[in-house]
């Protein structure tokens, strides 16, 4: 057995779940980025959330052509649209790897060492789970990309050194932690996976739950993923089309994961959450359009923490 074969045999199996919905334009680029990894022990599960375009046909053909590139691969097609959380859990239910990560079908892994870097970090730090950094990029069309910021920004990295309670308080009005992680699969199952009450804001709910229950969230400094920004993304289309679900899920997250735990908050934390809650409700009241976001923005002026940050940062 060669050194490479011996190394592959001792590597833990890493499950990559690609979740997709109407991403026929991007799915092959995403899957190719998984195929190009230098990590040998990869299980690939593609979960389609009942796409109405050709995503399933394209993914099925690609998986058939590239099945020998993985320890195991599988295509799941949901009988009904489950939303982001439900689609994540569908992949989780089929995962057999020791570790698992989820990526959306319009994103792609950062480079050929992304999985290796993630595994090396979680093992070196003796972690059960960790968040991972992402590089945003603007899809300009015609194969042209514009690189944007690295998330989270450098100034946010000290927050990952704080204890769980401080992290919980820092997450009250914004999900500044990327919704990309590597975690032990069994651990994610033990904590209930992703909350299927939420068709979006699933990452915010997860981080609030983990930090509130005493788990410190770490991060690997090396980028893991290219995060695509384009006109068809869920966030952009939700605002452009005036969809209320995106905002309503945030309101529900506050009601379920923050309000019942007010005893953990300082007075000004409670005030900030209250202002943010009012702000989201105003967006819903005004119709969830771009104009609604602008009309509701003045409410944020009553948040002393955000006002302080705007003056000094």
Short mmCIF file of C-alpha atoms in Angstrom, two decimals:
data_model
loop_
_atom_site.label_atom_id
_atom_site.label_comp_id
_atom_site.label_asym_id
_atom_site.label_seq_id
_atom_site.Cartn_x
_atom_site.Cartn_y
_atom_site.Cartn_z
CA UNK A 1 0.00 0.00 0.00
CA UNK A 2 1.40 3.40 -1.01
CA UNK A 3 1.69 6.31 1.42
CA UNK A 4 -1.25 8.02 -0.32
CA UNK A 5 -3.42 4.89 -0.05
CA UNK A 6 -2.50 4.45 3.62
CA UNK A 7 -3.38 8.07 4.36
CA UNK A 8 -6.72 7.74 2.56
CA UNK A 9 -7.56 4.60 4.51
CA UNK A 10 -7.03 6.35 7.85
CA UNK A 11 -8.88 9.56 6.98
CA UNK A 12 -12.37 9.88 8.51
CA UNK A 13 -15.23 9.95 6.03
CA UNK A 14 -16.39 13.51 5.32
CA UNK A 15 -19.97 14.00 4.12
CA UNK A 16 -20.60 17.01 1.89
CA UNK A 17 -24.29 17.82 1.49
CA UNK A 18 -25.10 20.04 -1.47
CA UNK A 19 -28.55 21.58 -1.06
CA UNK A 20 -30.16 23.01 -4.14
CA UNK A 21 -33.35 24.56 -5.47
CA UNK A 22 -33.66 25.84 -9.05
CA UNK A 23 -29.92 26.17 -9.53
CA UNK A 24 -29.44 24.63 -12.96
CA UNK A 25 -27.02 27.43 -13.91
CA UNK A 26 -24.66 26.82 -11.00
CA UNK A 27 -24.97 23.22 -9.80
CA UNK A 28 -22.23 21.74 -11.99
CA UNK A 29 -19.70 24.38 -10.90
CA UNK A 30 -20.57 23.58 -7.28
CA UNK A 31 -20.25 19.81 -7.74
CA UNK A 32 -16.98 20.14 -9.65
CA UNK A 33 -15.53 22.05 -6.68
CA UNK A 34 -16.33 19.05 -4.45
CA UNK A 35 -14.87 16.61 -6.96
CA UNK A 36 -11.62 18.62 -7.15
CA UNK A 37 -10.81 18.20 -3.43
CA UNK A 38 -7.54 16.59 -2.41
CA UNK A 39 -9.33 14.90 0.50
CA UNK A 40 -9.93 11.29 -0.55
CA UNK A 41 -12.67 10.07 1.81
CA UNK A 42 -15.67 12.07 0.62
CA UNK A 43 -19.33 11.14 0.62
CA UNK A 44 -21.42 13.45 -1.59
CA UNK A 45 -25.16 13.84 -1.04
CA UNK A 46 -27.13 16.18 -3.29
CA UNK A 47 -30.51 17.24 -1.87
CA UNK A 48 -32.91 18.92 -4.26
CA UNK A 49 -35.85 20.77 -2.73
CA UNK A 50 -38.31 20.00 -5.56
CA UNK A 51 -36.79 22.26 -8.20
CA UNK A 52 -38.98 23.32 -11.10
CA UNK A 53 -36.07 23.74 -13.52
CA UNK A 54 -33.52 21.21 -14.82
CA UNK A 55 -31.42 21.03 -11.64
CA UNK A 56 -32.32 17.40 -10.93
CA UNK A 57 -31.63 16.22 -14.49
CA UNK A 58 -28.25 17.98 -14.56
CA UNK A 59 -27.25 16.75 -11.09
CA UNK A 60 -28.30 13.17 -11.84
CA UNK A 61 -26.26 13.11 -15.05
CA UNK A 62 -23.22 14.61 -13.33
CA UNK A 63 -23.37 12.16 -10.42
CA UNK A 64 -23.61 9.23 -12.79
CA UNK A 65 -20.57 10.44 -14.74
CA UNK A 66 -18.52 11.11 -11.59
CA UNK A 67 -19.64 8.41 -9.15
CA UNK A 68 -16.16 6.89 -9.03
CA UNK A 69 -14.75 10.14 -7.62
CA UNK A 70 -16.41 9.56 -4.23
CA UNK A 71 -16.64 6.87 -1.59
CA UNK A 72 -20.41 7.16 -1.97
CA UNK A 73 -22.76 9.55 -3.71
CA UNK A 74 -26.52 9.95 -3.68
CA UNK A 75 -29.20 12.23 -5.12
CA UNK A 76 -32.24 12.97 -2.96
CA UNK A 77 -35.26 14.72 -4.46
CA UNK A 78 -37.81 15.92 -1.93
CA UNK A 79 -41.43 15.05 -2.69
CA UNK A 80 -42.39 18.54 -1.55
CA UNK A 81 -40.52 21.78 -0.96
CA UNK A 82 -39.17 21.61 2.60
CA UNK A 83 -37.31 24.90 2.84
CA UNK A 84 -33.65 25.30 3.74
CA UNK A 85 -33.84 23.64 7.18
CA UNK A 86 -35.84 20.65 5.98
CA UNK A 87 -33.55 20.17 2.99
CA UNK A 88 -30.50 20.26 5.28
CA UNK A 89 -32.06 17.65 7.54
CA UNK A 90 -32.86 15.43 4.55
CA UNK A 91 -29.14 15.31 3.78
CA UNK A 92 -28.25 14.82 7.43
CA UNK A 93 -30.55 11.79 7.63
CA UNK A 94 -28.56 10.04 4.89
CA UNK A 95 -25.05 11.04 5.99
CA UNK A 96 -22.68 8.26 7.07
CA UNK A 97 -19.50 10.34 7.47
CA UNK A 98 -17.91 11.22 10.78
CA UNK A 99 -17.95 14.87 9.75
CA UNK A 100 -20.44 16.86 7.71
CA UNK A 101 -20.67 20.22 5.95
CA UNK A 102 -23.48 21.79 3.93
CA UNK A 103 -23.06 24.01 0.89
CA UNK A 104 -25.69 25.57 -1.33
CA UNK A 105 -25.83 24.58 -4.97
CA UNK A 106 -24.97 28.09 -6.18
CA UNK A 107 -21.79 28.30 -4.07
CA UNK A 108 -18.49 26.44 -4.46
CA UNK A 109 -15.60 25.30 -2.30
CA UNK A 110 -12.76 27.82 -2.05
CA UNK A 111 -9.94 25.65 -3.37
CA UNK A 112 -8.86 22.01 -3.62
CA UNK A 113 -7.74 21.91 0.04
CA UNK A 114 -10.99 23.25 1.57
CA UNK A 115 -12.08 19.94 3.11
CA UNK A 116 -8.57 19.05 4.25
CA UNK A 117 -8.15 22.46 5.89
CA UNK A 118 -11.49 22.09 7.70
CA UNK A 119 -10.68 18.60 8.98
CA UNK A 120 -7.15 19.58 10.03
CA UNK A 121 -8.49 22.54 12.00
CA UNK A 122 -11.30 20.74 13.82
CA UNK A 123 -8.97 17.89 14.79
CA UNK A 124 -6.04 20.12 15.80
CA UNK A 125 -8.33 22.22 18.01
CA UNK A 126 -10.12 19.12 19.35
CA UNK A 127 -13.52 20.58 18.41
CA UNK A 128 -16.90 18.99 17.86
CA UNK A 129 -17.97 21.71 15.44
CA UNK A 130 -16.72 25.01 14.09
CA UNK A 131 -17.82 27.78 11.77
CA UNK A 132 -15.89 28.39 8.56
CA UNK A 133 -14.99 31.61 6.72
CA UNK A 134 -16.39 32.44 3.30
CA UNK A 135 -15.36 34.73 0.46
CA UNK A 136 -18.28 36.57 -1.10
CA UNK A 137 -18.23 37.18 -4.83
CA UNK A 138 -20.54 38.95 -7.22
CA UNK A 139 -21.66 36.89 -10.19
CA UNK A 140 -21.66 39.45 -13.01
CA UNK A 141 -22.78 36.91 -15.61
CA UNK A 142 -20.98 35.62 -18.71
CA UNK A 143 -18.45 33.86 -16.50
CA UNK A 144 -17.24 37.11 -14.95
CA UNK A 145 -16.83 37.36 -11.17
CA UNK A 146 -15.99 40.19 -8.82
CA UNK A 147 -14.39 39.15 -5.54
CA UNK A 148 -15.84 40.85 -2.48
CA UNK A 149 -15.28 40.74 1.28
CA UNK A 150 -14.10 37.83 3.40
CA UNK A 151 -16.72 36.94 6.00
CA UNK A 152 -16.65 37.38 8.87
CA UNK A 153 -14.39 40.41 8.64
CA UNK A 154 -11.08 40.52 10.50
CA UNK A 155 -12.51 42.89 13.12
CA UNK A 156 -15.11 40.26 14.04
CA UNK A 157 -12.61 37.46 14.66
CA UNK A 158 -11.96 38.39 18.34
CA UNK A 159 -15.64 37.56 18.99
CA UNK A 160 -14.82 33.91 18.36
CA UNK A 161 -12.47 33.98 21.36
CA UNK A 162 -15.27 35.05 23.69
CA UNK A 163 -17.29 32.74 25.89
CA UNK A 164 -20.67 31.33 24.84
CA UNK A 165 -22.76 33.87 26.78
CA UNK A 166 -20.99 36.83 25.20
CA UNK A 167 -21.39 35.23 21.78
CA UNK A 168 -25.10 34.69 22.43
CA UNK A 169 -25.51 38.37 23.32
CA UNK A 170 -23.57 39.42 20.22
CA UNK A 171 -25.95 37.42 18.02
CA UNK A 172 -29.13 39.08 19.29
CA UNK A 173 -29.76 41.40 16.34
CA UNK A 174 -27.64 39.96 13.54
CA UNK A 175 -26.19 36.67 12.39
CA UNK A 176 -22.58 37.77 11.94
CA UNK A 177 -21.39 34.15 11.89
CA UNK A 178 -21.47 32.54 8.42
CA UNK A 179 -23.96 29.71 8.09
CA UNK A 180 -21.20 27.32 7.02
CA UNK A 181 -19.76 24.76 9.41
CA UNK A 182 -17.99 21.47 9.80
CA UNK A 183 -19.35 19.35 12.62
CA UNK A 184 -19.37 15.80 13.85
CA UNK A 185 -22.43 14.27 12.23
CA UNK A 186 -23.59 12.50 15.38
CA UNK A 187 -23.40 15.74 17.37
CA UNK A 188 -25.60 17.56 14.87
CA UNK A 189 -28.14 14.75 15.11
CA UNK A 190 -28.02 14.77 18.91
CA UNK A 191 -28.94 18.46 19.10
CA UNK A 192 -31.85 17.93 16.70
CA UNK A 193 -30.33 19.09 13.44
CA UNK A 194 -31.84 22.21 11.91
CA UNK A 195 -35.12 23.62 13.19
CA UNK A 196 -37.71 22.84 10.52
CA UNK A 197 -40.09 25.47 11.84
CA UNK A 198 -37.83 27.85 9.94
CA UNK A 199 -37.63 27.75 6.16
CA UNK A 200 -34.87 30.37 6.40
CA UNK A 201 -32.75 31.92 9.22
CA UNK A 202 -31.75 28.34 10.05
CA UNK A 203 -28.11 29.31 10.64
CA UNK A 204 -29.03 32.09 13.06
CA UNK A 205 -31.25 29.71 15.03
CA UNK A 206 -28.45 27.15 15.23
CA UNK A 207 -25.84 29.62 16.49
CA UNK A 208 -28.26 31.12 19.03
CA UNK A 209 -29.11 27.65 20.31
CA UNK A 210 -25.50 26.49 20.56
CA UNK A 211 -24.13 29.61 22.26
CA UNK A 212 -27.08 29.86 24.66
CA UNK A 213 -26.61 26.25 25.77
CA UNK A 214 -22.92 26.75 26.52
CA UNK A 215 -21.03 25.90 23.32
CA UNK A 216 -18.38 28.38 22.22
CA UNK A 217 -18.35 28.89 18.47
CA UNK A 218 -14.88 28.85 16.91
CA UNK A 219 -13.77 29.57 13.37
CA UNK A 220 -11.07 28.42 11.00
CA UNK A 221 -9.17 31.43 9.66
CA UNK A 222 -8.73 29.82 6.22
CA UNK A 223 -11.56 30.47 3.72
CA UNK A 224 -13.71 27.42 3.05
CA UNK A 225 -16.27 28.58 0.52
CA UNK A 226 -17.00 31.04 -2.26
CA UNK A 227 -20.42 32.56 -1.49
CA UNK A 228 -22.17 33.65 -4.68
CA UNK A 229 -24.19 36.84 -4.76
CA UNK A 230 -26.56 37.03 -7.69
CA UNK A 231 -30.05 38.31 -8.57
CA UNK A 232 -31.69 34.90 -8.01
CA UNK A 233 -30.45 34.35 -4.44
CA UNK A 234 -33.08 33.83 -1.74
CA UNK A 235 -32.26 37.06 0.09
CA UNK A 236 -32.30 39.21 -3.04
CA UNK A 237 -35.50 37.72 -4.46
CA UNK A 238 -37.26 37.92 -1.09
CA UNK A 239 -36.66 41.67 -0.89
CA UNK A 240 -37.20 42.34 -4.60
CA UNK A 241 -40.51 40.43 -4.64
CA UNK A 242 -41.68 41.70 -1.27
CA UNK A 243 -41.85 38.22 0.30
CA UNK A 244 -42.70 38.26 3.99
CA UNK A 245 -41.44 34.77 4.92
CA UNK A 246 -37.81 35.89 5.14
CA UNK A 247 -38.64 38.57 7.74
CA UNK A 248 -41.29 36.50 9.53
CA UNK A 249 -38.73 33.75 10.13
CA UNK A 250 -36.44 36.27 11.82
CA UNK A 251 -39.30 37.43 14.03
CA UNK A 252 -40.08 33.85 14.94
CA UNK A 253 -36.40 33.18 15.71
CA UNK A 254 -36.40 36.04 18.21
CA UNK A 255 -39.60 34.75 19.79
CA UNK A 256 -38.27 31.18 20.12
CA UNK A 257 -34.52 31.57 20.70
CA UNK A 258 -34.15 34.94 22.44
CA UNK A 259 -37.30 36.15 24.24
CA UNK A 260 -37.60 33.05 26.49
CA UNK A 261 -34.04 33.65 27.72
CA UNK A 262 -34.23 37.32 28.69
CA UNK A 263 -32.65 36.48 32.05
CA UNK A 264 -29.34 36.04 30.19
CA UNK A 265 -29.50 39.57 28.81
CA UNK A 266 -28.38 42.88 30.20
CA UNK A 267 -30.85 45.81 30.14
CA UNK A 268 -29.38 47.35 27.00
CA UNK A 269 -29.33 43.91 25.30
CA UNK A 270 -33.05 43.64 25.93
CA UNK A 271 -33.60 47.12 24.53
CA UNK A 272 -31.61 46.31 21.39
CA UNK A 273 -33.64 43.15 20.80
CA UNK A 274 -36.87 45.07 21.35
CA UNK A 275 -35.87 47.72 18.80
CA UNK A 276 -34.82 45.09 16.27
CA UNK A 277 -38.10 43.26 16.79
CA UNK A 278 -40.02 46.50 16.18
CA UNK A 279 -37.92 47.14 13.08
CA UNK A 280 -38.76 43.73 11.60
CA UNK A 281 -42.44 44.16 12.39
CA UNK A 282 -42.40 47.53 10.64
CA UNK A 283 -40.92 45.93 7.52
CA UNK A 284 -43.79 43.44 7.48
CA UNK A 285 -46.32 46.22 8.07
CA UNK A 286 -44.92 48.27 5.17
CA UNK A 287 -44.98 45.30 2.77
CA UNK A 288 -41.44 43.80 2.84
CA UNK A 289 -40.36 45.66 -0.31
CA UNK A 290 -37.13 47.62 -0.70
CA UNK A 291 -39.12 50.73 0.17
CA UNK A 292 -40.39 48.98 3.32
CA UNK A 293 -36.83 48.39 4.50
CA UNK A 294 -36.03 52.07 3.94
CA UNK A 295 -39.18 53.25 5.73
CA UNK A 296 -38.47 51.03 8.75
CA UNK A 297 -34.82 51.99 9.02
CA UNK A 298 -35.43 55.00 11.27
CA UNK A 299 -36.49 52.66 14.10
CA UNK A 300 -32.90 51.47 14.40
CA UNK A 301 -31.90 54.95 15.57
CA UNK A 302 -33.37 54.05 18.94
CA UNK A 303 -30.88 51.22 19.43
CA UNK A 304 -28.02 52.64 21.56
CA UNK A 305 -25.60 49.87 20.60
CA UNK A 306 -26.04 50.38 16.87
CA UNK A 307 -25.88 54.15 17.34
CA UNK A 308 -22.60 53.79 19.25
CA UNK A 309 -21.14 51.59 16.52
CA UNK A 310 -22.20 54.01 13.78
CA UNK A 311 -20.44 56.88 15.59
CA UNK A 312 -17.17 55.16 16.45
CA UNK A 313 -16.66 52.32 13.92
#
